[in-house]
Short mmCIF file of C-alpha atoms and ligand atoms in Angstrom, two decimals:
data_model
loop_
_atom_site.label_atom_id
_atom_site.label_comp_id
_atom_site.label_asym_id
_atom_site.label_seq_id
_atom_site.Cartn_x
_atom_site.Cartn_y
_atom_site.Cartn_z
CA UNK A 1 182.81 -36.63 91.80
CA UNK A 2 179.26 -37.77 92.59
CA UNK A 3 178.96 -41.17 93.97
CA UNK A 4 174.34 -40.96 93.44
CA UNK A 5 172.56 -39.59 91.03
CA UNK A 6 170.44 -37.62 94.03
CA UNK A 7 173.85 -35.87 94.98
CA UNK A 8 174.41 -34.97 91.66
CA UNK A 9 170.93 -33.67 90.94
CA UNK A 10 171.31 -31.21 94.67
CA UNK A 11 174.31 -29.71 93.26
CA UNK A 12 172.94 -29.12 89.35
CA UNK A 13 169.69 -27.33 91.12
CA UNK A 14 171.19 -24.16 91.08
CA UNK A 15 172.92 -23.92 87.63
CA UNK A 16 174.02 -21.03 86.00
CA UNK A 17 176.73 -22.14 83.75
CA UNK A 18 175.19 -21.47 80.44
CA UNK A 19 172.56 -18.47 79.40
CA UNK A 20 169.61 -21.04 79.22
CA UNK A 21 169.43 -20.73 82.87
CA UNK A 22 167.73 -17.07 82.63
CA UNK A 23 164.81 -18.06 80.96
CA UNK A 24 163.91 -21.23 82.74
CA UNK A 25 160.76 -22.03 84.78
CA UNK A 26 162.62 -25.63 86.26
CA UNK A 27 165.80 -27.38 85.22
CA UNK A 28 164.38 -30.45 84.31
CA UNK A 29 167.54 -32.64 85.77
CA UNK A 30 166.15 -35.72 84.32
CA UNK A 31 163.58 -38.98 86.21
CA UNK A 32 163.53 -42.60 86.22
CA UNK A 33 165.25 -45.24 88.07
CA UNK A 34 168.57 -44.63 89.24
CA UNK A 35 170.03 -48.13 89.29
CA UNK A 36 169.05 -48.23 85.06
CA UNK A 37 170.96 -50.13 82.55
CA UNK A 38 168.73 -48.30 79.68
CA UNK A 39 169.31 -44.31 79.51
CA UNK A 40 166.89 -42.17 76.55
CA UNK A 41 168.47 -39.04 76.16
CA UNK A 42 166.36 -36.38 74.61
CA UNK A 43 167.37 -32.75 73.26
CA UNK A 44 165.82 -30.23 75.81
CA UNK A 45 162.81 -29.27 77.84
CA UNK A 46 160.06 -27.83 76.18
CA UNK A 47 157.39 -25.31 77.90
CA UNK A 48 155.24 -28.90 79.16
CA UNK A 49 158.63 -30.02 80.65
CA UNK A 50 159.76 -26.26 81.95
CA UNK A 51 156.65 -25.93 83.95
CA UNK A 52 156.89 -29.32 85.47
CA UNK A 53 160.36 -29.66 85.84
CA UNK A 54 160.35 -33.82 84.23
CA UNK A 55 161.86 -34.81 80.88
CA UNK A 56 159.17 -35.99 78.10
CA UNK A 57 155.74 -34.68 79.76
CA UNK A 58 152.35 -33.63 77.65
CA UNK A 59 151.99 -35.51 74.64
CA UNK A 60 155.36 -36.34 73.00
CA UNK A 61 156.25 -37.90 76.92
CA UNK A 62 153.15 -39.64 76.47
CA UNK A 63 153.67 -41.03 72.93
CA UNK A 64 157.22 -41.90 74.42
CA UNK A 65 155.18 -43.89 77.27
CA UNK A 66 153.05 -45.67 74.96
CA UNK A 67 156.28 -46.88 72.95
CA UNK A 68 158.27 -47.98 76.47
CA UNK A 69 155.05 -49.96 76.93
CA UNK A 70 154.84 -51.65 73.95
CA UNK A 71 157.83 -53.39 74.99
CA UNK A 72 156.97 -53.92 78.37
CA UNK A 73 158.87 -51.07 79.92
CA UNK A 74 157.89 -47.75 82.01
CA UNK A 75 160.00 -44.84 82.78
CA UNK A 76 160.15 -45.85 87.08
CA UNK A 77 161.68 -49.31 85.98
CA UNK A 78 164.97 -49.71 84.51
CA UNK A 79 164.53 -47.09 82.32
CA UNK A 80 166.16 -43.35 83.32
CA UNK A 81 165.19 -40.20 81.13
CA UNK A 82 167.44 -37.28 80.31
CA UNK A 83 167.76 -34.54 77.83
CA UNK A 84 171.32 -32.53 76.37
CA UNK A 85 170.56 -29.33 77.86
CA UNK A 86 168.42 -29.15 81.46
CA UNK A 87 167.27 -25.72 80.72
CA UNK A 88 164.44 -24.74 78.32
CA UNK A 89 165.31 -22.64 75.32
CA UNK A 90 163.92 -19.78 73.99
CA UNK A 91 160.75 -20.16 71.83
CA UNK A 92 161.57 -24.39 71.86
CA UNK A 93 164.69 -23.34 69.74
CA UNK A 94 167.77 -26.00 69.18
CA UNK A 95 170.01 -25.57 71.61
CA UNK A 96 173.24 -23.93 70.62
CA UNK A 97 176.16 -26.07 70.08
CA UNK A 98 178.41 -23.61 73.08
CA UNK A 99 174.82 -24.35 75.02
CA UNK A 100 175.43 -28.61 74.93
CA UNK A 101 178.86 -28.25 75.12
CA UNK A 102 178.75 -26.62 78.46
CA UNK A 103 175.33 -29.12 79.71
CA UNK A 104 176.94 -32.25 78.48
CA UNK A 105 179.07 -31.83 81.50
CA UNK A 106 175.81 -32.96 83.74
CA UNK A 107 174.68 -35.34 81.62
CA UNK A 108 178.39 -37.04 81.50
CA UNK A 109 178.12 -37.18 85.03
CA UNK A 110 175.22 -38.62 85.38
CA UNK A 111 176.24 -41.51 82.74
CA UNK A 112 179.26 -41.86 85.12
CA UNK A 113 177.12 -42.07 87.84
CA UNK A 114 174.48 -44.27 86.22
CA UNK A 115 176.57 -46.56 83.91
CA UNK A 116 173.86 -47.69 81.69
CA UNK A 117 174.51 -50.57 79.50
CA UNK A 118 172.25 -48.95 76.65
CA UNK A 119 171.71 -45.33 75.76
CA UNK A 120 168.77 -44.33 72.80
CA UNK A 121 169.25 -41.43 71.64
CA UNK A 122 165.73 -39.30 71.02
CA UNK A 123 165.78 -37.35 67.64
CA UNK A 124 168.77 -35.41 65.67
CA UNK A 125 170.21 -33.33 68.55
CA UNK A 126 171.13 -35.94 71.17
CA UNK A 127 171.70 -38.74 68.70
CA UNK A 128 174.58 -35.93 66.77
CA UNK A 129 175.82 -34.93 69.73
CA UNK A 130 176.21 -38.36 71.46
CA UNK A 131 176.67 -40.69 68.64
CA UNK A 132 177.71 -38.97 64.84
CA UNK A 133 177.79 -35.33 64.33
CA UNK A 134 176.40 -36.89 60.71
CA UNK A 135 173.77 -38.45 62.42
CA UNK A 136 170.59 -38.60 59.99
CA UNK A 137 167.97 -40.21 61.95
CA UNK A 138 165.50 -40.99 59.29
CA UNK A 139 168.35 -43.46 57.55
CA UNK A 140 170.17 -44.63 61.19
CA UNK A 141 167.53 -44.78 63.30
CA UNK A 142 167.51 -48.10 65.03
CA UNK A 143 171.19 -48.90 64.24
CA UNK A 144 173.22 -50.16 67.28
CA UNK A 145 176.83 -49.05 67.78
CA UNK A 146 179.30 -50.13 70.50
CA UNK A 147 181.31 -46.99 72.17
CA UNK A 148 183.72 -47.99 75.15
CA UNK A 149 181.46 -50.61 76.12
CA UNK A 150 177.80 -49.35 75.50
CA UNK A 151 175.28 -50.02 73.28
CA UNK A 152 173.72 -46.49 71.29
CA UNK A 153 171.15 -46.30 68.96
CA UNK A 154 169.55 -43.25 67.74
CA UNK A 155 165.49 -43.04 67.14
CA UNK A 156 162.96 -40.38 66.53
CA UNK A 157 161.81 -37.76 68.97
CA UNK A 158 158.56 -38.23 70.08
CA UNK A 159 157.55 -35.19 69.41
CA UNK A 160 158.66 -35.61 65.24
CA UNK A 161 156.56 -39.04 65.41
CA UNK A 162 153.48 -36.64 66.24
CA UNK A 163 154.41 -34.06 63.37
CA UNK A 164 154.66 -37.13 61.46
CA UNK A 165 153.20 -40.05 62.32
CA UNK A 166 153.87 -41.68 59.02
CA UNK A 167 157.25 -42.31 60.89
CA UNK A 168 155.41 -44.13 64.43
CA UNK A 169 155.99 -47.75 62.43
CA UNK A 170 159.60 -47.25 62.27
CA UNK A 171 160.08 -46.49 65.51
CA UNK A 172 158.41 -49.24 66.98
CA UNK A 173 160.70 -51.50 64.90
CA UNK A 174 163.21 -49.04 66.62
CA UNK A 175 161.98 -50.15 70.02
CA UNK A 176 161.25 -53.51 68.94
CA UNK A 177 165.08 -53.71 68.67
CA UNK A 178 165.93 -52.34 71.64
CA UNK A 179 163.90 -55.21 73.36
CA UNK A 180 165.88 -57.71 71.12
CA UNK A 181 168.65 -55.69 72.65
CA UNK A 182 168.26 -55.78 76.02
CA UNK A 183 167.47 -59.42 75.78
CA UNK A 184 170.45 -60.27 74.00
CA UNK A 185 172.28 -58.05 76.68
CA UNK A 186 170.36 -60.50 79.57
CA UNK A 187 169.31 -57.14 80.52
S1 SF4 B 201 171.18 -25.70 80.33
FE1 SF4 B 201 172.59 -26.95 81.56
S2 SF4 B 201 174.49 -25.78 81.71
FE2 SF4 B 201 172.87 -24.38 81.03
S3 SF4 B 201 172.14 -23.46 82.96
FE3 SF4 B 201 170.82 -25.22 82.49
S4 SF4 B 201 171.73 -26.93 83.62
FE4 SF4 B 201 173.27 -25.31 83.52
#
């Protein structure tokens, strides 16, 4: 049991539970503000976020920025940023369902740790793994569930909105929502 978030993050340094950890630059344990009520949880560093060791860096983090913005949020404020697996995967591949399985152990502990009030979900890994296994974000995204307490919702991945940006108005109406949200919350 972890009773900070900068506990938590010494003793993941070192990881070696899963095979991801052989072919990994950083872990990339996550960044923000650890006193947040609003957790994004991505699917998995990509070579941007390897070398640098922080979640959503290069362009998708800063298309991600640009949306936090837009409803007057930034990722140092009440906003903390995390991904499924910590390790990069080959070649930006999914990572393997054995590979979350065996990662969502950090991440549970740092929701324990955090207790966030709402967690969005960033693109078809995170929001399957966290919300629905059936997940389909281009029909759910934006849809807010309660589970033991918290508030999910499931959006695109930044980096999909720059593969297709046809897609960018619907996520804003995604994160228009979670500023509804959060203000219905008194958050
Ligand atoms: S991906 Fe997660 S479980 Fe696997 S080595 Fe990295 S931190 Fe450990």
């Amino acid at each position: 049991m972890y009773e900070t978030m900068e506990a938590l993050q010494a003793s993941c340094a070192g990881c070696t539970r899963c095979r991801l950890c052989e072919g990994r630059t950083n872990l990339v344990f996550g960044v923000g503000d650890p006193k947040a009520d609003l957790l994004f949880v991505g699917e998995g560093p990509g070579y941007q976020e390897d070398v640098q060791g922080e979640p959503f860096v290069g362009p998708s983090g800063q298309l991600l920025d640009k949306l936090l913005a837009a409803i007057d949020l930034d990722r140092q404020n009440g906003v903390y940023i995390a991904n499924i697996v910590k390790c990069r995967p080959p070649q930006n591949r999914d990572p393997q369902p054995d590979e979350q399985d065996i990662c969502l152990t950090w991440l549970r502990e740092q929701v324990r740790v955090l207790r966030p009030k709402i967690i969005v979900c960033l693109g078809r890994i995170a929001a399957q793994k966290l919300i629905d296994p059936e997940f389909r974000v281009t029909k759910e995204h934006g849809q807010f569930v309660e589970r033991k307490g918290v508030w999910m919702m499931g959006t695109f991945h930044p980096a999909a909105l720059l593969r297709n940006p046809a897609q960018k108005p619907d996520a804003f109406d995604d994160f228009l929502a979670l500023r509804d949200k959060l203000q219905e919350l008194g958050l």
